[in-house]
Amino acid sequence: MSEIMARAKYAVVERADYSDIICEQCGSGERPGELLLCDKCDKGFHMRCLRPIVVRIPIGSWLCPKCSGHRRKRIIDFFKIQKSGDGKKKCNLNQDTRKRRRRPLVLLKKRRRLLPFIPSEDPNQRLKQMGTLASALTAMQMEFSDDLTYSSDMAPRSANQAKFENGGMQVLSREDMETLELCRSMSRRGECPPFIVVFDSCEGYTVEADAQIKDMTFIAEYTGDVDYIKNRENDDCDSMMTLLLATNPSESLVICPDKCGNIARFINGINNHTLEGKKKQNCKCVRYSVNGECRVLLVATRDIAKGERLYYDYNGYEHEYPTHHFV
């Protein structure tokens, strides 16, 4: 039997009676409606005793933390992390950054440049950070995507052209492009930005800084499926982001992170009807033309302390999103 349990993907010997099931974490059998049974070892776990907390009953099979295999490999596979010898390239990029800082202060004051995020040095800490995001995406039945995605039944990539923007769109500078590419390459290597996704009973999933973040630091690109606004007029997705406001309204685009996305999906909005709500804002979304395509970048607007939650104004471009009920 032990060999079968070790080799089979799910091999459970069904019990005749499950009334004696207890939570392996807290040792209690109370709240049986919240007990999840592992499809491999058949042991019970309260949804709120698991870390991270499971907020919805999983659809299909579910494995407990012990039976879910090697956690590091699962995280690497989930985020499709690439192994590469970019150490030399990383060093050169850092040297370039230091060279740019030697320019006169007068030039630096003309335009504030994006700063790359600084990943946690401890690989285990980065693994923990990515694990919280993977758990949140899985709970929302989403796949991870760090780029915009296009589907045949939505808007084609050819529709995403910054030249269609009504009034024009600001172009991401060469220096900021280098910062964006550096952050992308770090993410592909598993050197993720220092954030964790936590679950709050009032706010739902939300994002916390796991290290100090400096003002003007690049946080993430807002990603998901690209679709025409006209196709989403009756959509109940609460996380759609404006991508393109075209001169012809029928050509306007939105980003829809309901099937795929990244950590930007879980950054909450402020209540911009109250002073206290406005004070919470510590990042903003900015639309740029990047190689001729529209992109939405999330950037820190002030220094963010470790443990502080991230918030931005959902109505940065249009004052149509109702935020009066936000905490």
Short mmCIF file of C-alpha atoms in Angstrom, two decimals:
data_model
loop_
_atom_site.label_atom_id
_atom_site.label_comp_id
_atom_site.label_asym_id
_atom_site.label_seq_id
_atom_site.Cartn_x
_atom_site.Cartn_y
_atom_site.Cartn_z
CA MET A 1 0.00 0.00 0.00
CA SER A 2 2.82 2.42 0.82
CA GLU A 3 4.29 1.89 -2.67
CA ILE A 4 0.91 2.61 -4.27
CA MET A 5 0.50 5.79 -2.22
CA ALA A 6 3.98 6.93 -3.23
CA ARG A 7 3.60 6.27 -6.96
CA ALA A 8 -0.05 7.03 -7.66
CA LYS A 9 -1.04 10.62 -8.32
CA TYR A 10 -4.04 10.28 -6.02
CA ALA A 11 -4.50 7.00 -4.16
CA VAL A 12 -7.01 7.25 -1.33
CA VAL A 13 -8.55 4.45 0.65
CA GLU A 14 -12.12 5.64 1.26
CA ARG A 15 -13.33 5.49 4.85
CA ALA A 16 -16.72 4.25 5.90
CA ASP A 17 -17.06 7.08 8.41
CA TYR A 18 -15.50 10.57 8.31
CA SER A 19 -17.04 11.83 11.55
CA ASP A 20 -13.71 11.53 13.41
CA ILE A 21 -11.78 13.76 11.01
CA ILE A 22 -9.83 16.54 12.73
CA CYS A 23 -7.70 19.40 11.44
CA GLU A 24 -4.01 18.44 11.30
CA GLN A 25 -3.05 22.03 12.10
CA CYS A 26 -5.23 22.93 15.11
CA GLY A 27 -6.33 19.45 16.21
CA SER A 28 -10.01 20.39 16.25
CA GLY A 29 -12.86 18.64 14.47
CA GLU A 30 -15.18 21.61 14.82
CA ARG A 31 -16.57 23.48 11.80
CA PRO A 32 -16.66 20.35 9.61
CA GLY A 33 -18.00 22.42 6.72
CA GLU A 34 -14.61 24.16 6.54
CA LEU A 35 -12.52 20.98 6.61
CA LEU A 36 -10.70 20.11 3.39
CA LEU A 37 -9.70 16.47 2.85
CA CYS A 38 -6.45 15.79 1.05
CA ASP A 39 -7.05 13.63 -2.03
CA LYS A 40 -3.84 11.71 -1.36
CA CYS A 41 -3.35 11.22 2.40
CA ASP A 42 -7.05 11.69 3.32
CA LYS A 43 -6.19 14.00 6.24
CA GLY A 44 -8.25 17.05 7.15
CA PHE A 45 -7.32 20.74 7.26
CA HIS A 46 -9.42 23.77 8.15
CA MET A 47 -9.39 26.23 5.27
CA ARG A 48 -8.37 29.04 7.62
CA CYS A 49 -5.65 26.97 9.32
CA LEU A 50 -3.75 26.59 6.07
CA ARG A 51 -1.04 29.08 5.14
CA PRO A 52 -1.87 30.85 2.97
CA ILE A 53 -5.55 30.69 3.92
CA VAL A 54 -7.84 28.95 1.41
CA VAL A 55 -10.86 31.20 0.95
CA ARG A 56 -12.83 29.08 -1.52
CA ILE A 57 -13.48 25.36 -1.68
CA PRO A 58 -11.14 24.15 -4.47
CA ILE A 59 -12.74 22.84 -7.65
CA GLY A 60 -11.56 19.33 -8.41
CA SER A 61 -8.82 17.54 -6.51
CA TRP A 62 -6.86 19.14 -3.67
CA LEU A 63 -3.59 18.15 -2.00
CA CYS A 64 -2.37 19.19 1.43
CA PRO A 65 0.98 21.03 1.72
CA LYS A 66 2.87 17.82 2.58
CA CYS A 67 1.47 15.83 -0.35
CA SER A 68 1.77 18.57 -2.92
CA GLY A 69 5.35 17.60 -3.75
CA HIS A 70 8.46 19.71 -3.85
CA ARG A 71 7.31 23.28 -3.27
CA ARG A 72 10.25 24.93 -4.99
CA LYS A 73 9.74 22.94 -8.19
CA ARG A 74 6.02 23.75 -8.18
CA ILE A 75 6.72 27.48 -7.85
CA ILE A 76 9.33 27.36 -10.62
CA ASP A 77 6.92 25.51 -12.90
CA PHE A 78 3.99 27.81 -12.03
CA PHE A 79 5.88 30.98 -12.96
CA LYS A 80 7.91 29.34 -15.78
CA ILE A 81 11.12 30.64 -14.23
CA GLN A 82 14.09 30.47 -16.59
CA LYS A 83 17.60 29.50 -15.59
CA SER A 84 20.18 31.69 -17.25
CA GLY A 85 23.66 33.00 -16.65
CA ASP A 86 22.75 36.65 -16.69
CA GLY A 87 24.94 37.56 -13.74
CA LYS A 88 27.41 39.44 -15.94
CA LYS A 89 24.62 41.28 -17.73
CA LYS A 90 23.01 42.19 -14.42
CA CYS A 91 26.30 43.58 -13.17
CA ASN A 92 26.76 45.68 -16.31
CA LEU A 93 23.24 47.06 -16.00
CA ASN A 94 23.92 48.06 -12.41
CA GLN A 95 27.11 49.80 -13.51
CA ASP A 96 25.15 51.68 -16.17
CA THR A 97 22.70 52.76 -13.49
CA ARG A 98 25.53 54.07 -11.33
CA LYS A 99 26.96 55.97 -14.31
CA ARG A 100 23.61 57.66 -14.91
CA ARG A 101 23.50 58.81 -11.30
CA ARG A 102 26.71 60.79 -11.82
CA ARG A 103 24.95 63.22 -14.14
CA PRO A 104 24.39 66.75 -12.84
CA LEU A 105 21.51 67.16 -10.38
CA VAL A 106 19.92 69.77 -12.68
CA LEU A 107 19.43 67.12 -15.37
CA LEU A 108 18.01 64.62 -12.89
CA LYS A 109 15.38 67.10 -11.71
CA LYS A 110 13.98 67.61 -15.19
CA ARG A 111 12.29 64.21 -15.23
CA ARG A 112 12.03 61.57 -12.55
CA ARG A 113 13.15 58.17 -13.79
CA LEU A 114 11.80 54.76 -12.94
CA LEU A 115 13.80 52.72 -10.45
CA PRO A 116 14.06 48.92 -10.67
CA PHE A 117 12.66 46.93 -7.78
CA ILE A 118 15.23 45.23 -5.54
CA PRO A 119 14.50 41.50 -5.01
CA SER A 120 14.95 39.93 -1.59
CA GLU A 121 18.43 38.43 -1.25
CA ASP A 122 17.20 35.27 0.48
CA PRO A 123 16.00 32.73 -2.14
CA ASN A 124 13.65 31.15 0.42
CA GLN A 125 12.04 34.52 1.04
CA ARG A 126 11.51 34.99 -2.70
CA LEU A 127 10.01 31.51 -2.82
CA LYS A 128 7.60 32.46 -0.06
CA GLN A 129 6.62 35.66 -1.89
CA MET A 130 5.94 33.81 -5.13
CA GLY A 131 4.05 31.13 -3.19
CA THR A 132 1.56 33.67 -1.85
CA LEU A 133 0.91 34.96 -5.37
CA ALA A 134 0.54 31.43 -6.76
CA SER A 135 -1.97 30.57 -4.03
CA ALA A 136 -4.03 33.70 -4.70
CA LEU A 137 -4.06 33.13 -8.47
CA THR A 138 -5.05 29.49 -7.96
CA ALA A 139 -7.86 30.44 -5.59
CA MET A 140 -9.18 32.87 -8.22
CA GLN A 141 -8.84 30.14 -10.88
CA MET A 142 -6.35 32.29 -12.80
CA GLU A 143 -3.15 31.50 -14.64
CA PHE A 144 0.02 33.54 -14.21
CA SER A 145 0.91 35.90 -17.04
CA ASP A 146 3.46 38.72 -16.83
CA ASP A 147 2.50 40.09 -20.23
CA LEU A 148 -0.60 41.17 -22.13
CA THR A 149 -2.40 38.26 -23.78
CA TYR A 150 -4.49 38.20 -26.93
CA SER A 151 -7.24 35.78 -27.88
CA SER A 152 -8.96 35.15 -31.19
CA ASP A 153 -12.37 35.97 -29.70
CA MET A 154 -11.20 39.30 -28.23
CA ALA A 155 -9.15 42.21 -29.53
CA PRO A 156 -6.19 41.31 -31.78
CA ARG A 157 -2.72 42.59 -30.98
CA SER A 158 -2.89 44.84 -34.04
CA ALA A 159 -5.61 46.84 -32.25
CA ASN A 160 -3.21 47.81 -29.47
CA GLN A 161 -1.46 50.76 -31.08
CA ALA A 162 -0.59 53.86 -29.08
CA LYS A 163 -1.14 56.06 -32.15
CA PHE A 164 -4.90 55.43 -31.79
CA GLU A 165 -4.95 57.16 -28.38
CA ASN A 166 -7.14 60.25 -28.34
CA GLY A 167 -4.74 63.16 -27.79
CA GLY A 168 -1.65 60.96 -27.96
CA MET A 169 0.15 58.84 -25.35
CA GLN A 170 3.42 59.53 -23.55
CA VAL A 171 6.35 57.44 -24.78
CA LEU A 172 8.45 55.47 -22.31
CA SER A 173 11.97 56.90 -22.43
CA ARG A 174 15.04 54.89 -23.37
CA GLU A 175 16.33 54.97 -19.78
CA ASP A 176 13.00 53.76 -18.39
CA MET A 177 12.86 51.06 -21.08
CA GLU A 178 16.18 49.76 -19.75
CA THR A 179 14.72 49.68 -16.24
CA LEU A 180 11.62 47.85 -17.47
CA GLU A 181 13.71 45.27 -19.32
CA LEU A 182 15.92 44.77 -16.25
CA CYS A 183 12.86 44.10 -14.08
CA ARG A 184 11.43 41.70 -16.65
CA SER A 185 14.67 39.74 -16.88
CA MET A 186 14.89 39.53 -13.07
CA SER A 187 11.33 38.22 -12.89
CA ARG A 188 12.07 35.57 -15.52
CA ARG A 189 14.95 34.36 -13.35
CA GLY A 190 12.72 34.12 -10.29
CA GLU A 191 14.05 37.34 -8.75
CA CYS A 192 10.57 38.68 -8.06
CA PRO A 193 9.64 42.09 -6.61
CA PRO A 194 9.48 41.99 -2.78
CA PHE A 195 5.72 41.75 -2.26
CA ILE A 196 3.39 39.21 -0.68
CA VAL A 197 -0.30 38.61 -1.30
CA VAL A 198 -2.40 38.31 1.85
CA PHE A 199 -6.09 37.73 2.44
CA ASP A 200 -8.09 40.27 4.43
CA SER A 201 -11.64 39.53 5.58
CA CYS A 202 -12.75 43.05 4.56
CA GLU A 203 -10.62 43.79 1.50
CA GLY A 204 -10.15 40.27 0.12
CA TYR A 205 -6.77 39.59 -1.44
CA THR A 206 -4.38 42.50 -1.14
CA VAL A 207 -0.65 43.18 -1.57
CA GLU A 208 1.90 44.10 1.11
CA ALA A 209 5.47 45.29 0.73
CA ASP A 210 7.91 42.68 2.05
CA ALA A 211 10.76 45.21 2.06
CA GLN A 212 11.17 48.96 1.85
CA ILE A 213 10.20 50.32 -1.58
CA LYS A 214 11.59 53.63 -2.78
CA ASP A 215 9.56 56.33 -4.48
CA MET A 216 9.35 55.87 -8.29
CA THR A 217 10.11 52.14 -8.08
CA PHE A 218 8.58 50.00 -10.82
CA ILE A 219 6.13 47.61 -9.13
CA ALA A 220 4.52 45.62 -11.93
CA GLU A 221 2.92 45.85 -15.34
CA TYR A 222 -0.86 45.43 -15.35
CA THR A 223 -1.49 42.29 -17.39
CA GLY A 224 -4.37 40.13 -18.58
CA ASP A 225 -6.50 39.58 -21.66
CA VAL A 226 -6.90 42.56 -23.99
CA ASP A 227 -10.43 43.21 -25.23
CA TYR A 228 -12.56 45.99 -26.67
CA ILE A 229 -14.44 48.08 -24.10
CA LYS A 230 -17.63 47.59 -26.13
CA ASN A 231 -17.42 43.84 -25.47
CA ARG A 232 -17.20 44.38 -21.71
CA GLU A 233 -20.02 46.85 -21.09
CA ASN A 234 -21.97 44.31 -19.05
CA ASP A 235 -18.95 42.53 -17.57
CA ASP A 236 -18.96 42.14 -13.77
CA CYS A 237 -15.15 41.83 -13.51
CA ASP A 238 -14.08 44.37 -10.88
CA SER A 239 -10.47 44.64 -12.05
CA MET A 240 -10.65 45.85 -15.65
CA MET A 241 -8.01 48.44 -16.50
CA THR A 242 -8.18 51.04 -19.26
CA LEU A 243 -5.48 50.37 -21.86
CA LEU A 244 -6.42 52.56 -24.82
CA LEU A 245 -8.88 55.47 -25.08
CA ALA A 246 -9.16 55.74 -28.84
CA THR A 247 -10.48 58.66 -30.85
CA ASN A 248 -13.03 56.18 -32.15
CA PRO A 249 -14.67 54.78 -28.96
CA SER A 250 -15.33 51.43 -30.65
CA GLU A 251 -11.54 50.92 -30.81
CA SER A 252 -10.92 51.57 -27.09
CA LEU A 253 -9.34 48.70 -25.16
CA VAL A 254 -9.29 47.34 -21.61
CA ILE A 255 -7.16 44.78 -19.78
CA CYS A 256 -9.25 41.98 -18.23
CA PRO A 257 -7.38 39.99 -15.55
CA ASP A 258 -10.18 37.51 -14.88
CA LYS A 259 -8.46 34.47 -16.46
CA CYS A 260 -4.80 35.39 -16.30
CA GLY A 261 -2.68 38.08 -14.69
CA ASN A 262 0.03 38.86 -12.15
CA ILE A 263 0.38 40.56 -8.77
CA ALA A 264 -1.08 43.81 -10.12
CA ARG A 265 -4.49 42.08 -10.08
CA PHE A 266 -4.46 42.08 -6.26
CA ILE A 267 -3.42 45.68 -5.55
CA ASN A 268 -6.49 47.42 -4.12
CA GLY A 269 -7.95 50.83 -4.84
CA ILE A 270 -8.49 53.78 -2.54
CA ASN A 271 -11.74 55.44 -1.54
CA ASN A 272 -11.13 58.71 -3.38
CA HIS A 273 -14.19 60.31 -1.77
CA THR A 274 -12.52 60.63 1.65
CA LEU A 275 -9.33 62.30 2.85
CA GLU A 276 -8.28 59.17 4.74
CA GLY A 277 -8.75 57.09 1.61
CA LYS A 278 -6.62 59.46 -0.45
CA LYS A 279 -3.84 59.35 2.15
CA LYS A 280 -3.52 55.58 1.67
CA GLN A 281 -2.45 55.91 -1.96
CA ASN A 282 1.21 54.96 -2.42
CA CYS A 283 1.35 53.94 -6.08
CA LYS A 284 -0.24 54.90 -9.39
CA CYS A 285 -0.93 53.36 -12.78
CA VAL A 286 0.57 55.15 -15.78
CA ARG A 287 -0.15 54.38 -19.43
CA TYR A 288 2.86 54.46 -21.76
CA SER A 289 3.65 53.81 -25.38
CA VAL A 290 6.22 51.00 -25.33
CA ASN A 291 7.57 50.16 -28.78
CA GLY A 292 4.35 51.57 -30.26
CA GLU A 293 2.01 49.52 -28.03
CA CYS A 294 0.00 50.69 -25.04
CA ARG A 295 1.15 49.42 -21.65
CA VAL A 296 0.04 50.14 -18.08
CA LEU A 297 2.77 50.32 -15.44
CA LEU A 298 2.29 50.51 -11.67
CA VAL A 299 4.82 52.81 -10.00
CA ALA A 300 5.42 53.81 -6.37
CA THR A 301 4.47 57.46 -5.70
CA ARG A 302 6.32 57.66 -2.37
CA ASP A 303 8.52 55.55 -0.12
CA ILE A 304 6.62 52.46 1.03
CA ALA A 305 7.54 50.82 4.34
CA LYS A 306 7.82 47.07 4.84
CA GLY A 307 4.44 45.66 5.86
CA GLU A 308 2.52 48.56 4.26
CA ARG A 309 -0.26 47.62 1.87
CA LEU A 310 -0.31 48.95 -1.68
CA TYR A 311 -3.12 51.16 -2.94
CA TYR A 312 -3.74 53.23 -6.05
CA ASP A 313 -6.58 55.32 -7.48
CA TYR A 314 -8.83 53.24 -9.73
CA ASN A 315 -10.01 56.49 -11.31
CA GLY A 316 -6.61 57.69 -12.45
CA TYR A 317 -7.89 58.37 -15.98
CA GLU A 318 -11.66 58.17 -15.83
CA HIS A 319 -13.92 59.05 -12.92
CA GLU A 320 -16.41 56.29 -13.58
CA TYR A 321 -15.46 53.61 -11.05
CA PRO A 322 -17.53 53.78 -7.84
CA THR A 323 -15.14 53.77 -4.87
CA HIS A 324 -17.30 55.28 -2.13
CA HIS A 325 -17.81 51.83 -0.58
CA PHE A 326 -14.08 51.04 -0.38
CA VAL A 327 -12.57 50.60 3.07
#
